[in-house]
Short mmCIF file of C-alpha atoms in Angstrom, two decimals:
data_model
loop_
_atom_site.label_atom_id
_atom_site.label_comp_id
_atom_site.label_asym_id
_atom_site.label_seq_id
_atom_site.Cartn_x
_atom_site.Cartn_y
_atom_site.Cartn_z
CA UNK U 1318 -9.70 29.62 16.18
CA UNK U 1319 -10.29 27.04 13.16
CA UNK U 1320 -7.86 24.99 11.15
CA UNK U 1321 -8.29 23.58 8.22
CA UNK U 1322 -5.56 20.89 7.59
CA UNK U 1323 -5.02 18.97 4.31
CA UNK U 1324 -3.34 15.34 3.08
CA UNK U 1325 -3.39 13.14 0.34
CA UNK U 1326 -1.37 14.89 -2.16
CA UNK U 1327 1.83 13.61 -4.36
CA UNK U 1328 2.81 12.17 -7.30
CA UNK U 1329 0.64 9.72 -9.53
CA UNK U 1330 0.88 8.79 -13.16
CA UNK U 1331 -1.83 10.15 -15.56
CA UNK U 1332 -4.70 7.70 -15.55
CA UNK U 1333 -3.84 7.26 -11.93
CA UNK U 1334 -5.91 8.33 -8.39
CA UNK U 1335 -5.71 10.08 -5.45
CA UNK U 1336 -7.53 11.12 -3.03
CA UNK U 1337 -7.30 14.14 -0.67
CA UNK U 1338 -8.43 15.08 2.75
CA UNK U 1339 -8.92 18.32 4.18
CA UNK U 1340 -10.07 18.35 8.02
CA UNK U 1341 -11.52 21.13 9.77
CA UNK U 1342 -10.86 21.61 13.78
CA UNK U 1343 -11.34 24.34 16.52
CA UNK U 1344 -13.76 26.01 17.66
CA UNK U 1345 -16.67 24.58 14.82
CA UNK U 1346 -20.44 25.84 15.76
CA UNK U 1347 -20.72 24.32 12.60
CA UNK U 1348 -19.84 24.32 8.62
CA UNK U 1349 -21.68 25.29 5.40
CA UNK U 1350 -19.82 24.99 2.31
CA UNK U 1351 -17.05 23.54 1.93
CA UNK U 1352 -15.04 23.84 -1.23
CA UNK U 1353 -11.48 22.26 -3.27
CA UNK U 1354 -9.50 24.96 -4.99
CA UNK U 1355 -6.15 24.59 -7.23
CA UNK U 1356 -3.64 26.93 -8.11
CA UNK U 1357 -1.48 25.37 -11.26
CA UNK U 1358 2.07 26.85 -11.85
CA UNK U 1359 1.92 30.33 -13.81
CA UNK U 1360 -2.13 30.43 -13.73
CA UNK U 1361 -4.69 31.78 -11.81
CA UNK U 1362 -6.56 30.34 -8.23
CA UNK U 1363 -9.45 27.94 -9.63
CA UNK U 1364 -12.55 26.30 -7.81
CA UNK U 1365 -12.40 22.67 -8.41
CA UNK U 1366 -15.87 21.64 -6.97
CA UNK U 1367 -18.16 22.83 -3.81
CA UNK U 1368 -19.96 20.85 -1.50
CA UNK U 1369 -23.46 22.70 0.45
CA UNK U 1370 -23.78 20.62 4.07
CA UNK U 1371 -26.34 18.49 2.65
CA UNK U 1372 -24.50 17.17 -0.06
CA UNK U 1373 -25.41 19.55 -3.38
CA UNK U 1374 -22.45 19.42 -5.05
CA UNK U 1375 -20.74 21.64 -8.36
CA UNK U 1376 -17.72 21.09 -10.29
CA UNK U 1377 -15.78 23.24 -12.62
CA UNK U 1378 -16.40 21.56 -16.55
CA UNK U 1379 -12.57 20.20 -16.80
CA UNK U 1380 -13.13 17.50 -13.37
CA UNK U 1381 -16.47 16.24 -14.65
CA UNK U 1382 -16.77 12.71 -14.12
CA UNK U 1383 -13.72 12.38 -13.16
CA UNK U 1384 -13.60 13.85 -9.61
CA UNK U 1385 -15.97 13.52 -6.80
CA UNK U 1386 -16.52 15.74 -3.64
CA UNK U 1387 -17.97 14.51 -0.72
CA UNK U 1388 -17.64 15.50 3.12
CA UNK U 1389 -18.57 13.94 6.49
CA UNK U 1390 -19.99 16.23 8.40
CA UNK U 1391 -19.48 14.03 11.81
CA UNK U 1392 -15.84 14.11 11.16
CA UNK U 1393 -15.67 17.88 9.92
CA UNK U 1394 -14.18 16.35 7.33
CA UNK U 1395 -14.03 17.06 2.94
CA UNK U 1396 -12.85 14.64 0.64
CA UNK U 1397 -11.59 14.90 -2.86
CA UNK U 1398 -11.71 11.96 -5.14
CA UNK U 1399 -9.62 12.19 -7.81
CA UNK U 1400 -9.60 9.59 -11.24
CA UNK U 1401 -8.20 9.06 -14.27
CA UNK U 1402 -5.81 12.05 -13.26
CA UNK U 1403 -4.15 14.00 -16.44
CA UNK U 1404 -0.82 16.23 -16.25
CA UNK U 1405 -3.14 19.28 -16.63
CA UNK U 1406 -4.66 18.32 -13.03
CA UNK U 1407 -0.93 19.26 -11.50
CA UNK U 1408 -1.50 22.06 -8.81
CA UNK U 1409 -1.42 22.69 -5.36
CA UNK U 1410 -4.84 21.96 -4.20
CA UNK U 1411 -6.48 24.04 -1.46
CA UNK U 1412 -9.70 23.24 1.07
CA UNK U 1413 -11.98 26.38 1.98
CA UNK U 1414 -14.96 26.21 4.50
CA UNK U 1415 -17.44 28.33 5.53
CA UNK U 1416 -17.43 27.93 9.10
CA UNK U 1417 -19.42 29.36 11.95
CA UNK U 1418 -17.42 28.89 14.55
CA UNK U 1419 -18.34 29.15 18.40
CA UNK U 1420 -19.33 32.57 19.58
CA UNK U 1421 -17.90 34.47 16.04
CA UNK U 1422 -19.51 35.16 13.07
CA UNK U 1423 -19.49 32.82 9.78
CA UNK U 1424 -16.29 33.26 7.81
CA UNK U 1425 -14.16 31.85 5.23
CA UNK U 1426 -10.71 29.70 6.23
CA UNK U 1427 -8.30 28.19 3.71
CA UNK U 1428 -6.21 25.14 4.51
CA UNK U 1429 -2.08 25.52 4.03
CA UNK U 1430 -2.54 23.24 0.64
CA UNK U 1431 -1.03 20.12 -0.85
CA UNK U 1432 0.66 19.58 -4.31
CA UNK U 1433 -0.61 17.18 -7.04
CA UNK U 1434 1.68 16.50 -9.84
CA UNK U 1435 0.76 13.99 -12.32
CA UNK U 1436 3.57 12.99 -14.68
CA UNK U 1437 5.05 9.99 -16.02
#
């Protein structure tokens, strides 16, 4: 079995940071993508950015230069830094992997997710 467990989410001020973790742990052959979703209040899911294992990385047009994904494959490990954070940004932010775990075939698992408001 894999988990996927998340941290680093709260409450910030816009023009403020964060930055979330999402650790993966079980039974890991190993992991391809990996991948930061959102889900704001009365809207659709939304992919935030995606992360191959060798570091190619894509991010949806609203996070541009303002958020960075990056992962440590050692550590089984995603990151999401987030800058210059605006109210829009407020959602409960979800990790996906693509794991191929020990003796199964690849699939997909989602982490339980952590909130992000940003208000004054």
């Amino acid at each position: 079995q894999v988990q996927l467990v998340e941290s680093g989410g709260g409450l910030v001020q816009p023009g403020g940071s964060l930055r979330l973790s999402c650790a993966a742990s079980g039974s890991i052959f190993s992991i391809n993508a990996m991948y930061w979703y959102r889900r704001a209040p009365g809207k659709a899911r939304e992919l935030v950015a995606a992360i191959t294992r060798g570091g190619s990385t894509n991010y949806v047009d609203s996070v541009k230069g303002r958020f960075t994904i990056s992962r440590d494959n050692a550590k089984n490990t995603v990151y999401l830094q987030m800058n210059s954070l605006k109210p829009e940004d407020t959602a409960v932010y979800y990790c996906k992997a693509t794991v191929i775990a020990i003796s199964e075939a690849s699939a997909d698992y989602w982490g339980q997710g952590t909130q992000v408001t940003v208000s004054s």
